[in-house]
Each structure stands twice: as C-alpha cells, then as structure tokens.
Amino acid sequence: MSAADFDQHTAITMTPLELRTDVPALQEGAYFNYGAHGPSPRFVVEAAASFLETHEYTSPIEDDPYRTAFDTYDEVRATVADFVGADADEIALTESTTAGINAVADGIDWGPDDVVVRTDLEHPAGILPWQRLEREGVEVRVVETEAGRIDREAFADAVEDATLACFSALTWTHGTRLPVADLVDVAHDAGALALVDAVQIPGQAPLDVGEWGADAVAAAGHKWLLGLWGGGFLYVDEAVAADLEPRRVGYRSVEDSGDDPCTFAAGARRFEVGSANPAPHVALAEAIGAIEDVGLGTIQDRVTELAGRLGEGIPDDRLLSPDEPESGLVTIDVDDPESTVERLGEAGIVVRDLPFPEAIRASVHAVNTAEEVDRLLAALESEF
C-alpha cells in the first residue's frame, strides 16, 4: 500500500442517524458514554483491518513495510492537520492524549525554579505528569474553580512567573467550555507556555488550533470521533517545537538515525519514537472523514438539542452542567453514583460515574436519539 493508495475515503453526505446504523454497539441499549469511549462504526474498524492485512500480507514482498508505514504516517498527519487547522509538520501521532501531554512535559529541561499551573478540573492525564515533576522539585500550582468555571484573575495570578500552564478546553467534569484563547493570552503575557487538553472537542465541535493560539494541543480519536484506541495526536507550534528536546527518542524522532549527534525531526514529528502500529491512525483518519461527511455544524446542533432535552428533564438542583448546554457532557447529581450506574446498566442504559463531583455523567452524541434521551430521563425519575 502506497501513500496514494491509503486514502480511500470518498466524501458523501451522511446524517447522524445514518452514521449510527453502522455502529454495531449502538443497535441495542442506550449508550451515553462517548466522553470516555466512542464505539466505532464498522467501516472504521474495517479500514484498520484492511491496512493490517496489506502491511502484513502484501507489503513485505511487493513494497516495504517501513515505507508503507511511513507513507501512512504522512497521510494521517496531513488529514489531522487539515482537521485542526495546522501544518502537517506541527502534528505528531501519539497513542493518546496522555501520551501527548507527557511528550510536552518530557521535552522541557525542568529546573527547581520552574512552575506548572493546572486547574482542579483536569483529567488524570493533566495531573499525573505534573505530580511526577513535583517530586523532582518543580512547583505545581492548582487553580481552584467553581461549577466548571475558572476565574480569569485567579488564573492570571497563578501563571505569573510560571513555565507552563495546562488546562482543558472542555471540562470532563461539567461539560463546560473554558475560554481557551483568553487563557492562552494570559499565559503568554506571563511568559508561560500553554498546553491544552482538547480530547473532549474533536468529533462534537470544530477545533481550530490557530484560533486558540496555544503552544501545544493534545487529543485523541477514541471518544467523540468514534475512532480506535491508540489513535491520538499532538499539535505543537513549529517555533515552540524547535525549543523542545524529547527524552524518548527513536528513529522517527530524528532526521537521520545515523547522525552523531542526532538532529531532531522538524516540528512535532520529533515526539514520535519508533515502530508504532499505524492501524489506529488509519482508523483515526477514516473517522475524521466520516465526521466531516456528517458535518461538524450538524453534529454540534444535534448534540446541543439532545443535551438540552436531557437537561430540561433534570431538576435544577440536580443538574451540575450548564442549563444551556455547552457540550454533550451532562453531569447529574444522584445520591449514589456507582449504584445508579449499575442500575442503569442493568436496564441497558450506559452512563458513567465521576470521582469529582460525585455524580453521574451522560455523554450525548449526535448519533443518540430523542427516544434514548427520554428513556434515560424515565429511568432517572426515581433518583429525584
């Protein structure tokens, strides 16, 4: 398979419900957990499987497995770059959002005077790398938030003299949107790098890294994009990448592995390491194509409509997400989140519990239906 053979996707017009019909996991039950895992359509899985067959059955004799893989990496980087408004050299293919955040953390030469700032809303992906640095003497400041909102002045105070600020574009706890471009400006005014966890954005809303102005953006395709696990990506501004030196280095990280000393690959590619399986990224590109066929505007409108339908049915004192939805993530206060998740699961309704706030979260995608939302509301009536 050559790079020219890789992209077999043909643009079509598809409705959210037409996309739904090709997702086997959605044919029974009511699934509301896209914020954790988005079940893949058949054609996404088939694209990955087709690549694997070519790579393992045909390429060793008719081509070269490494050329096949590298051509595929290049094609996927270009697809992701177009999707997020970047240049291909500003995209690294990663395993996950966590891997992307760690790549940036490991690319900085930290000292005892350095400071990292994060919010108290971060996923463990945006907490654990900084805890490790804290053990090495780096100061970590945590900006407290309220109801999924961040106070700009508190953030500005925290990033004064900081090295890097890490925060989410869309909170996994409340489904609220943080003012990313504004926070990036505040961080830059303080001389700090801005690293954004954007994993809850792709697939349910447009993402343009140029509008944010962030130095780095980490995300993955296995949630709202309905891709496979292992298909993550990292955007790093080309000028910023030039000053970052990754600690994990392999033949994909450098221009020529025979050079001594080595020269890091241009841009974000320096964060790619070795012989990673391209199949999850083939699936990522296929999933991006499908989402674009449906249209991000169509998806966003439908997510807002269905999440609003759910929110309207929840008592005001139990709804922990905004009354007017900012995403498909709807957080609901119940007395015993774990038992509620178990009870709903037995009824064929999939949601998840959150560690903070202690609540359940329903992730409403455009491929959900109004009937499923009503079924969830009916099942929650006894909680209130």
PDB file of N, CA and C in Angstrom, residues 30-125:
ATOM      1  N   ALA A  30     -29.006   1.867  25.176  1.00  0.00           N
ATOM      2  CA  ALA A  30     -28.879   3.316  25.015  1.00  0.00           C
ATOM      3  C   ALA A  30     -27.520   3.728  25.561  1.00  0.00           C
ATOM      4  N   TYR A  31     -26.645   4.136  24.673  1.00  0.00           N
ATOM      5  CA  TYR A  31     -25.250   4.398  25.039  1.00  0.00           C
ATOM      6  C   TYR A  31     -25.022   5.893  25.226  1.00  0.00           C
ATOM      7  N   PHE A  32     -24.535   6.281  26.418  1.00  0.00           N
ATOM      8  CA  PHE A  32     -24.269   7.690  26.741  1.00  0.00           C
ATOM      9  C   PHE A  32     -22.907   7.824  27.422  1.00  0.00           C
ATOM     10  N   ASN A  33     -21.859   7.285  26.797  1.00  0.00           N
ATOM     11  CA  ASN A  33     -20.541   7.369  27.438  1.00  0.00           C
ATOM     12  C   ASN A  33     -19.447   7.724  26.438  1.00  0.00           C
ATOM     13  N   TYR A  34     -19.763   8.581  25.490  1.00  0.00           N
ATOM     14  CA  TYR A  34     -18.801   8.974  24.472  1.00  0.00           C
ATOM     15  C   TYR A  34     -17.654   9.797  25.043  1.00  0.00           C
ATOM     16  N   GLY A  35     -17.857  10.435  26.181  1.00  0.00           N
ATOM     17  CA  GLY A  35     -16.780  11.182  26.808  1.00  0.00           C
ATOM     18  C   GLY A  35     -15.664  10.299  27.301  1.00  0.00           C
ATOM     19  N   ALA A  36     -15.930   8.982  27.397  1.00  0.00           N
ATOM     20  CA  ALA A  36     -14.900   8.014  27.769  1.00  0.00           C
ATOM     21  C   ALA A  36     -14.479   7.175  26.577  1.00  0.00           C
ATOM     22  N   HIS A  37     -15.477   6.660  25.844  1.00  0.00           N
ATOM     23  CA  HIS A  37     -15.190   5.771  24.709  1.00  0.00           C
ATOM     24  C   HIS A  37     -16.330   5.859  23.705  1.00  0.00           C
ATOM     25  N   GLY A  38     -15.973   6.133  22.457  1.00  0.00           N
ATOM     26  CA  GLY A  38     -16.973   6.174  21.399  1.00  0.00           C
ATOM     27  C   GLY A  38     -16.901   4.914  20.559  1.00  0.00           C
ATOM     28  N   PRO A  39     -17.896   4.056  20.614  1.00  0.00           N
ATOM     29  CA  PRO A  39     -17.870   2.819  19.810  1.00  0.00           C
ATOM     30  C   PRO A  39     -17.718   3.132  18.321  1.00  0.00           C
ATOM     31  N   SER A  40     -16.916   2.341  17.645  1.00  0.00           N
ATOM     32  CA  SER A  40     -16.556   2.627  16.251  1.00  0.00           C
ATOM     33  C   SER A  40     -17.553   2.050  15.249  1.00  0.00           C
ATOM     34  N   PRO A  41     -17.756   2.743  14.141  1.00  0.00           N
ATOM     35  CA  PRO A  41     -18.501   2.170  13.017  1.00  0.00           C
ATOM     36  C   PRO A  41     -17.730   1.007  12.398  1.00  0.00           C
ATOM     37  N   ARG A  42     -18.449   0.151  11.707  1.00  0.00           N
ATOM     38  CA  ARG A  42     -17.812  -0.979  11.034  1.00  0.00           C
ATOM     39  C   ARG A  42     -16.716  -0.508  10.084  1.00  0.00           C
ATOM     40  N   PHE A  43     -17.000   0.552   9.302  1.00  0.00           N
ATOM     41  CA  PHE A  43     -16.044   0.950   8.275  1.00  0.00           C
ATOM     42  C   PHE A  43     -14.748   1.487   8.869  1.00  0.00           C
ATOM     43  N   VAL A  44     -14.798   2.009  10.100  1.00  0.00           N
ATOM     44  CA  VAL A  44     -13.576   2.457  10.770  1.00  0.00           C
ATOM     45  C   VAL A  44     -12.717   1.251  11.155  1.00  0.00           C
ATOM     46  N   VAL A  45     -13.355   0.247  11.736  1.00  0.00           N
ATOM     47  CA  VAL A  45     -12.635  -0.977  12.089  1.00  0.00           C
ATOM     48  C   VAL A  45     -12.112  -1.674  10.837  1.00  0.00           C
ATOM     49  N   GLU A  46     -12.931  -1.684   9.790  1.00  0.00           N
ATOM     50  CA  GLU A  46     -12.522  -2.350   8.544  1.00  0.00           C
ATOM     51  C   GLU A  46     -11.337  -1.633   7.897  1.00  0.00           C
ATOM     52  N   ALA A  47     -11.273  -0.310   8.002  1.00  0.00           N
ATOM     53  CA  ALA A  47     -10.136   0.424   7.439  1.00  0.00           C
ATOM     54  C   ALA A  47      -8.844   0.022   8.136  1.00  0.00           C
ATOM     55  N   ALA A  48      -8.901  -0.103   9.469  1.00  0.00           N
ATOM     56  CA  ALA A  48      -7.721  -0.529  10.220  1.00  0.00           C
ATOM     57  C   ALA A  48      -7.336  -1.956   9.860  1.00  0.00           C
ATOM     58  N   ALA A  49      -8.339  -2.827   9.765  1.00  0.00           N
ATOM     59  CA  ALA A  49      -8.066  -4.226   9.438  1.00  0.00           C
ATOM     60  C   ALA A  49      -7.486  -4.363   8.031  1.00  0.00           C
ATOM     61  N   SER A  50      -8.006  -3.575   7.098  1.00  0.00           N
ATOM     62  CA  SER A  50      -7.507  -3.622   5.727  1.00  0.00           C
ATOM     63  C   SER A  50      -6.048  -3.191   5.670  1.00  0.00           C
ATOM     64  N   PHE A  51      -5.712  -2.146   6.421  1.00  0.00           N
ATOM     65  CA  PHE A  51      -4.317  -1.717   6.454  1.00  0.00           C
ATOM     66  C   PHE A  51      -3.426  -2.823   7.013  1.00  0.00           C
ATOM     67  N   LEU A  52      -3.863  -3.451   8.107  1.00  0.00           N
ATOM     68  CA  LEU A  52      -3.051  -4.506   8.710  1.00  0.00           C
ATOM     69  C   LEU A  52      -2.815  -5.653   7.732  1.00  0.00           C
ATOM     70  N   GLU A  53      -3.841  -6.033   6.995  1.00  0.00           N
ATOM     71  CA  GLU A  53      -3.676  -7.112   6.026  1.00  0.00           C
ATOM     72  C   GLU A  53      -2.662  -6.728   4.950  1.00  0.00           C
ATOM     73  N   THR A  54      -2.770  -5.502   4.453  1.00  0.00           N
ATOM     74  CA  THR A  54      -1.812  -5.052   3.444  1.00  0.00           C
ATOM     75  C   THR A  54      -0.400  -5.024   4.006  1.00  0.00           C
ATOM     76  N   HIS A  55      -0.268  -4.467   5.208  1.00  0.00           N
ATOM     77  CA  HIS A  55       1.053  -4.313   5.821  1.00  0.00           C
ATOM     78  C   HIS A  55       1.706  -5.661   6.095  1.00  0.00           C
ATOM     79  N   GLU A  56       0.908  -6.652   6.486  1.00  0.00           N
ATOM     80  CA  GLU A  56       1.458  -7.944   6.879  1.00  0.00           C
ATOM     81  C   GLU A  56       1.472  -8.970   5.747  1.00  0.00           C
ATOM     82  N   TYR A  57       0.533  -8.888   4.812  1.00  0.00           N
ATOM     83  CA  TYR A  57       0.417  -9.906   3.777  1.00  0.00           C
ATOM     84  C   TYR A  57       1.073  -9.506   2.459  1.00  0.00           C
ATOM     85  N   THR A  58       0.960  -8.233   2.107  1.00  0.00           N
ATOM     86  CA  THR A  58       1.392  -7.791   0.778  1.00  0.00           C
ATOM     87  C   THR A  58       2.684  -6.988   0.809  1.00  0.00           C
ATOM     88  N   SER A  59       2.761  -6.041   1.723  1.00  0.00           N
ATOM     89  CA  SER A  59       3.870  -5.095   1.735  1.00  0.00           C
ATOM     90  C   SER A  59       5.248  -5.742   1.866  1.00  0.00           C
ATOM     91  N   PRO A  60       5.416  -6.793   2.678  1.00  0.00           N
ATOM     92  CA  PRO A  60       6.766  -7.359   2.812  1.00  0.00           C
ATOM     93  C   PRO A  60       7.380  -7.831   1.498  1.00  0.00           C
ATOM     94  N   ILE A  61       6.555  -8.248   0.531  1.00  0.00           N
ATOM     95  CA  ILE A  61       7.066  -8.746  -0.743  1.00  0.00           C
ATOM     96  C   ILE A  61       6.951  -7.704  -1.849  1.00  0.00           C
ATOM     97  N   GLU A  62       5.799  -7.045  -1.934  1.00  0.00           N
ATOM     98  CA  GLU A  62       5.539  -6.154  -3.055  1.00  0.00           C
ATOM     99  C   GLU A  62       6.009  -4.719  -2.816  1.00  0.00           C
ATOM    100  N   ASP A  63       6.250  -4.352  -1.583  1.00  0.00           N
ATOM    101  CA  ASP A  63       6.678  -2.980  -1.273  1.00  0.00           C
ATOM    102  C   ASP A  63       7.750  -3.066  -0.190  1.00  0.00           C
ATOM    103  N   ASP A  64       7.569  -2.356   0.879  1.00  0.00           N
ATOM    104  CA  ASP A  64       8.460  -2.420   2.043  1.00  0.00           C
ATOM    105  C   ASP A  64       7.636  -1.996   3.256  1.00  0.00           C
ATOM    106  N   PRO A  65       7.582  -2.787   4.316  1.00  0.00           N
ATOM    107  CA  PRO A  65       6.720  -2.460   5.453  1.00  0.00           C
ATOM    108  C   PRO A  65       7.021  -1.101   6.074  1.00  0.00           C
ATOM    109  N   TYR A  66       8.294  -0.726   6.094  1.00  0.00           N
ATOM    110  CA  TYR A  66       8.630   0.570   6.685  1.00  0.00           C
ATOM    111  C   TYR A  66       8.171   1.716   5.790  1.00  0.00           C
ATOM    112  N   ARG A  67       8.356   1.583   4.478  1.00  0.00           N
ATOM    113  CA  ARG A  67       7.873   2.633   3.577  1.00  0.00           C
ATOM    114  C   ARG A  67       6.344   2.726   3.655  1.00  0.00           C
ATOM    115  N   THR A  68       5.685   1.574   3.685  1.00  0.00           N
ATOM    116  CA  THR A  68       4.225   1.571   3.816  1.00  0.00           C
ATOM    117  C   THR A  68       3.801   2.313   5.070  1.00  0.00           C
ATOM    118  N   ALA A  69       4.457   2.011   6.180  1.00  0.00           N
ATOM    119  CA  ALA A  69       4.105   2.659   7.446  1.00  0.00           C
ATOM    120  C   ALA A  69       4.386   4.156   7.391  1.00  0.00           C
ATOM    121  N   PHE A  70       5.546   4.536   6.881  1.00  0.00           N
ATOM    122  CA  PHE A  70       5.907   5.954   6.879  1.00  0.00           C
ATOM    123  C   PHE A  70       5.014   6.751   5.931  1.00  0.00           C
ATOM    124  N   ASP A  71       4.667   6.173   4.791  1.00  0.00           N
ATOM    125  CA  ASP A  71       3.727   6.854   3.899  1.00  0.00           C
ATOM    126  C   ASP A  71       2.386   7.054   4.597  1.00  0.00           C
ATOM    127  N   THR A  72       1.974   6.053   5.352  1.00  0.00           N
ATOM    128  CA  THR A  72       0.702   6.142   6.068  1.00  0.00           C
ATOM    129  C   THR A  72       0.768   7.192   7.163  1.00  0.00           C
ATOM    130  N   TYR A  73       1.851   7.215   7.926  1.00  0.00           N
ATOM    131  CA  TYR A  73       2.013   8.267   8.937  1.00  0.00           C
ATOM    132  C   TYR A  73       1.858   9.647   8.293  1.00  0.00           C
ATOM    133  N   ASP A  74       2.515   9.840   7.154  1.00  0.00           N
ATOM    134  CA  ASP A  74       2.462  11.143   6.478  1.00  0.00           C
ATOM    135  C   ASP A  74       1.034  11.498   6.071  1.00  0.00           C
ATOM    136  N   GLU A  75       0.310  10.509   5.514  1.00  0.00           N
ATOM    137  CA  GLU A  75      -1.071  10.752   5.096  1.00  0.00           C
ATOM    138  C   GLU A  75      -1.950  11.123   6.293  1.00  0.00           C
ATOM    139  N   VAL A  76      -1.795  10.408   7.400  1.00  0.00           N
ATOM    140  CA  VAL A  76      -2.642  10.683   8.565  1.00  0.00           C
ATOM    141  C   VAL A  76      -2.306  12.041   9.160  1.00  0.00           C
ATOM    142  N   ARG A  77      -1.007  12.368   9.244  1.00  0.00           N
ATOM    143  CA  ARG A  77      -0.649  13.696   9.764  1.00  0.00           C
ATOM    144  C   ARG A  77      -1.316  14.789   8.940  1.00  0.00           C
ATOM    145  N   ALA A  78      -1.309  14.638   7.626  1.00  0.00           N
ATOM    146  CA  ALA A  78      -1.928  15.644   6.763  1.00  0.00           C
ATOM    147  C   ALA A  78      -3.427  15.726   7.010  1.00  0.00           C
ATOM    148  N   THR A  79      -4.075  14.588   7.199  1.00  0.00           N
ATOM    149  CA  THR A  79      -5.517  14.569   7.465  1.00  0.00           C
ATOM    150  C   THR A  79      -5.829  15.261   8.790  1.00  0.00           C
ATOM    151  N   VAL A  80      -5.074  14.928   9.827  1.00  0.00           N
ATOM    152  CA  VAL A  80      -5.291  15.552  11.137  1.00  0.00           C
ATOM    153  C   VAL A  80      -5.013  17.045  11.067  1.00  0.00           C
ATOM    154  N   ALA A  81      -3.937  17.422  10.382  1.00  0.00           N
ATOM    155  CA  ALA A  81      -3.579  18.838  10.275  1.00  0.00           C
ATOM    156  C   ALA A  81      -4.706  19.636   9.631  1.00  0.00           C
ATOM    157  N   ASP A  82      -5.274  19.126   8.537  1.00  0.00           N
ATOM    158  CA  ASP A  82      -6.401  19.807   7.897  1.00  0.00           C
ATOM    159  C   ASP A  82      -7.590  19.914   8.849  1.00  0.00           C
ATOM    160  N   PHE A  83      -7.806  18.881   9.636  1.00  0.00           N
ATOM    161  CA  PHE A  83      -8.960  18.817  10.535  1.00  0.00           C
ATOM    162  C   PHE A  83      -8.867  19.856  11.654  1.00  0.00           C
ATOM    163  N   VAL A  84      -7.645  20.148  12.118  1.00  0.00           N
ATOM    164  CA  VAL A  84      -7.489  21.067  13.259  1.00  0.00           C
ATOM    165  C   VAL A  84      -6.886  22.408  12.857  1.00  0.00           C
ATOM    166  N   GLY A  85      -6.661  22.622  11.571  1.00  0.00           N
ATOM    167  CA  GLY A  85      -6.150  23.915  11.120  1.00  0.00           C
ATOM    168  C   GLY A  85      -4.677  24.127  11.378  1.00  0.00           C
ATOM    169  N   ALA A  86      -3.871  23.066  11.191  1.00  0.00           N
ATOM    170  CA  ALA A  86      -2.435  23.155  11.427  1.00  0.00           C
ATOM    171  C   ALA A  86      -1.682  22.758  10.171  1.00  0.00           C
ATOM    172  N   ASP A  87      -0.351  22.864  10.220  1.00  0.00           N
ATOM    173  CA  ASP A  87       0.510  22.314   9.187  1.00  0.00           C
ATOM    174  C   ASP A  87       0.873  20.890   9.579  1.00  0.00           C
ATOM    175  N   ALA A  88       1.125  20.052   8.594  1.00  0.00           N
ATOM    176  CA  ALA A  88       1.406  18.643   8.868  1.00  0.00           C
ATOM    177  C   ALA A  88       2.613  18.473   9.783  1.00  0.00           C
ATOM    178  N   ASP A  89       3.645  19.332   9.641  1.00  0.00           N
ATOM    179  CA  ASP A  89       4.825  19.216  10.488  1.00  0.00           C
ATOM    180  C   ASP A  89       4.549  19.589  11.939  1.00  0.00           C
ATOM    181  N   GLU A  90       3.369  20.168  12.187  1.00  0.00           N
ATOM    182  CA  GLU A  90       3.019  20.530  13.558  1.00  0.00           C
ATOM    183  C   GLU A  90       2.219  19.433  14.264  1.00  0.00           C
ATOM    184  N   ILE A  91       2.063  18.287  13.605  1.00  0.00           N
ATOM    185  CA  ILE A  91       1.291  17.184  14.156  1.00  0.00           C
ATOM    186  C   ILE A  91       2.197  15.990  14.433  1.00  0.00           C
ATOM    187  N   ALA A  92       2.103  15.458  15.646  1.00  0.00           N
ATOM    188  CA  ALA A  92       2.733  14.191  15.999  1.00  0.00           C
ATOM    189  C   ALA A  92       1.631  13.180  16.242  1.00  0.00           C
ATOM    190  N   LEU A  93       1.844  11.960  15.770  1.00  0.00           N
ATOM    191  CA  LEU A  93       0.887  10.881  16.000  1.00  0.00           C
ATOM    192  C   LEU A  93       1.262  10.182  17.304  1.00  0.00           C
ATOM    193  N   THR A  94       0.328  10.137  18.231  1.00  0.00           N
ATOM    194  CA  THR A  94       0.583   9.603  19.557  1.00  0.00           C
ATOM    195  C   THR A  94      -0.382   8.468  19.850  1.00  0.00           C
ATOM    196  N   GLU A  95      -0.191   7.844  20.985  1.00  0.00           N
ATOM    197  CA  GLU A  95      -1.093   6.791  21.422  1.00  0.00           C
ATOM    198  C   GLU A  95      -2.373   7.363  22.016  1.00  0.00           C
ATOM    199  N   SER A  96      -2.261   8.529  22.675  1.00  0.00           N
ATOM    200  CA  SER A  96      -3.388   9.051  23.439  1.00  0.00           C
ATOM    201  C   SER A  96      -3.137  10.503  23.807  1.00  0.00           C
ATOM    202  N   THR A  97      -4.151  11.130  24.408  1.00  0.00           N
ATOM    203  CA  THR A  97      -3.985  12.474  24.956  1.00  0.00           C
ATOM    204  C   THR A  97      -2.927  12.476  26.039  1.00  0.00           C
ATOM    205  N   THR A  98      -2.965  11.472  26.892  1.00  0.00           N
ATOM    206  CA  THR A  98      -1.978  11.353  27.971  1.00  0.00           C
ATOM    207  C   THR A  98      -0.567  11.318  27.405  1.00  0.00           C
ATOM    208  N   ALA A  99      -0.377  10.550  26.332  1.00  0.00           N
ATOM    209  CA  ALA A  99       0.944  10.469  25.714  1.00  0.00           C
ATOM    210  C   ALA A  99       1.374  11.819  25.168  1.00  0.00           C
ATOM    211  N   GLY A 100       0.437  12.580  24.607  1.00  0.00           N
ATOM    212  CA  GLY A 100       0.775  13.893  24.081  1.00  0.00           C
ATOM    213  C   GLY A 100       1.186  14.863  25.169  1.00  0.00           C
ATOM    214  N   ILE A 101       0.442  14.882  26.269  1.00  0.00           N
ATOM    215  CA  ILE A 101       0.789  15.767  27.383  1.00  0.00           C
ATOM    216  C   ILE A 101       2.151  15.396  27.944  1.00  0.00           C
ATOM    217  N   ASN A 102       2.389  14.096  28.106  1.00  0.00           N
ATOM    218  CA  ASN A 102       3.688  13.653  28.609  1.00  0.00           C
ATOM    219  C   ASN A 102       4.819  14.012  27.663  1.00  0.00           C
ATOM    220  N   ALA A 103       4.557  13.958  26.348  1.00  0.00           N
ATOM    221  CA  ALA A 103       5.595  14.298  25.383  1.00  0.00           C
ATOM    222  C   ALA A 103       6.060  15.739  25.570  1.00  0.00           C
ATOM    223  N   VAL A 104       5.115  16.644  25.776  1.00  0.00           N
ATOM    224  CA  VAL A 104       5.488  18.039  26.014  1.00  0.00           C
ATOM    225  C   VAL A 104       6.206  18.180  27.354  1.00  0.00           C
ATOM    226  N   ALA A 105       5.686  17.524  28.374  1.00  0.00           N
ATOM    227  CA  ALA A 105       6.325  17.599  29.690  1.00  0.00           C
ATOM    228  C   ALA A 105       7.760  17.098  29.640  1.00  0.00           C
ATOM    229  N   ASP A 106       7.982  16.036  28.864  1.00  0.00           N
ATOM    230  CA  ASP A 106       9.321  15.459  28.783  1.00  0.00           C
ATOM    231  C   ASP A 106      10.241  16.227  27.850  1.00  0.00           C
ATOM    232  N   GLY A 107       9.712  17.177  27.103  1.00  0.00           N
ATOM    233  CA  GLY A 107      10.533  17.940  26.174  1.00  0.00           C
ATOM    234  C   GLY A 107      11.119  19.198  26.768  1.00  0.00           C
ATOM    235  N   ILE A 108      10.791  19.473  28.020  1.00  0.00           N
ATOM    236  CA  ILE A 108      11.271  20.682  28.691  1.00  0.00           C
ATOM    237  C   ILE A 108      12.356  20.312  29.693  1.00  0.00           C
ATOM    238  N   ASP A 109      13.409  21.077  29.725  1.00  0.00           N
ATOM    239  CA  ASP A 109      14.502  20.868  30.684  1.00  0.00           C
ATOM    240  C   ASP A 109      14.133  21.574  31.987  1.00  0.00           C
ATOM    241  N   TRP A 110      13.464  20.863  32.878  1.00  0.00           N
ATOM    242  CA  TRP A 110      12.922  21.451  34.091  1.00  0.00           C
ATOM    243  C   TRP A 110      13.999  21.703  35.142  1.00  0.00           C
ATOM    244  N   GLY A 111      13.827  22.783  35.874  1.00  0.00           N
ATOM    245  CA  GLY A 111      14.718  23.102  36.979  1.00  0.00           C
ATOM    246  C   GLY A 111      13.924  23.422  38.231  1.00  0.00           C
ATOM    247  N   PRO A 112      14.584  23.586  39.358  1.00  0.00           N
ATOM    248  CA  PRO A 112      13.883  23.827  40.636  1.00  0.00           C
ATOM    249  C   PRO A 112      13.123  25.140  40.693  1.00  0.00           C
ATOM    250  N   ASP A 113      13.417  26.064  39.780  1.00  0.00           N
ATOM    251  CA  ASP A 113      12.711  27.348  39.775  1.00  0.00           C
ATOM    252  C   ASP A 113      11.502  27.345  38.842  1.00  0.00           C
ATOM    253  N   ASP A 114      11.250  26.236  38.164  1.00  0.00           N
ATOM    254  CA  ASP A 114      10.145  26.171  37.217  1.00  0.00           C
ATOM    255  C   ASP A 114       8.820  25.935  37.928  1.00  0.00           C
ATOM    256  N   VAL A 115       7.746  26.399  37.268  1.00  0.00           N
ATOM    257  CA  VAL A 115       6.396  26.324  37.842  1.00  0.00           C
ATOM    258  C   VAL A 115       5.433  25.824  36.768  1.00  0.00           C
ATOM    259  N   VAL A 116       4.590  24.870  37.151  1.00  0.00           N
ATOM    260  CA  VAL A 116       3.498  24.399  36.304  1.00  0.00           C
ATOM    261  C   VAL A 116       2.180  24.819  36.934  1.00  0.00           C
ATOM    262  N   VAL A 117       1.247  25.270  36.108  1.00  0.00           N
ATOM    263  CA  VAL A 117      -0.085  25.648  36.578  1.00  0.00           C
ATOM    264  C   VAL A 117      -1.109  24.743  35.905  1.00  0.00           C
ATOM    265  N   ARG A 118      -2.041  24.238  36.680  1.00  0.00           N
ATOM    266  CA  ARG A 118      -3.167  23.485  36.141  1.00  0.00           C
ATOM    267  C   ARG A 118      -4.418  23.886  36.916  1.00  0.00           C
ATOM    268  N   THR A 119      -5.565  23.460  36.426  1.00  0.00           N
ATOM    269  CA  THR A 119      -6.797  23.707  37.165  1.00  0.00           C
ATOM    270  C   THR A 119      -7.161  22.469  37.976  1.00  0.00           C
ATOM    271  N   ASP A 120      -8.130  22.612  38.866  1.00  0.00           N
ATOM    272  CA  ASP A 120      -8.606  21.458  39.630  1.00  0.00           C
ATOM    273  C   ASP A 120      -9.655  20.661  38.858  1.00  0.00           C
ATOM    274  N   LEU A 121      -9.859  21.003  37.580  1.00  0.00           N
ATOM    275  CA  LEU A 121     -10.831  20.313  36.735  1.00  0.00           C
ATOM    276  C   LEU A 121     -10.185  19.284  35.822  1.00  0.00           C
ATOM    277  N   GLU A 122      -8.865  19.127  35.918  1.00  0.00           N
ATOM    278  CA  GLU A 122      -8.174  18.323  34.919  1.00  0.00           C
ATOM    279  C   GLU A 122      -8.417  16.830  35.107  1.00  0.00           C
ATOM    280  N   HIS A 123      -8.428  16.147  33.989  1.00  0.00           N
ATOM    281  CA  HIS A 123      -8.417  14.688  33.954  1.00  0.00           C
ATOM    282  C   HIS A 123      -7.062  14.221  34.482  1.00  0.00           C
ATOM    283  N   PRO A 124      -6.938  12.984  34.973  1.00  0.00           N
ATOM    284  CA  PRO A 124      -5.619  12.498  35.395  1.00  0.00           C
ATOM    285  C   PRO A 124      -4.527  12.698  34.350  1.00  0.00           C
ATOM    286  N   ALA A 125      -4.898  12.721  33.060  1.00  0.00           N
ATOM    287  CA  ALA A 125      -3.902  12.976  32.012  1.00  0.00           C
ATOM    288  C   ALA A 125      -3.230  14.323  32.208  1.00  0.00           C
TER     289      ALA A 125
END
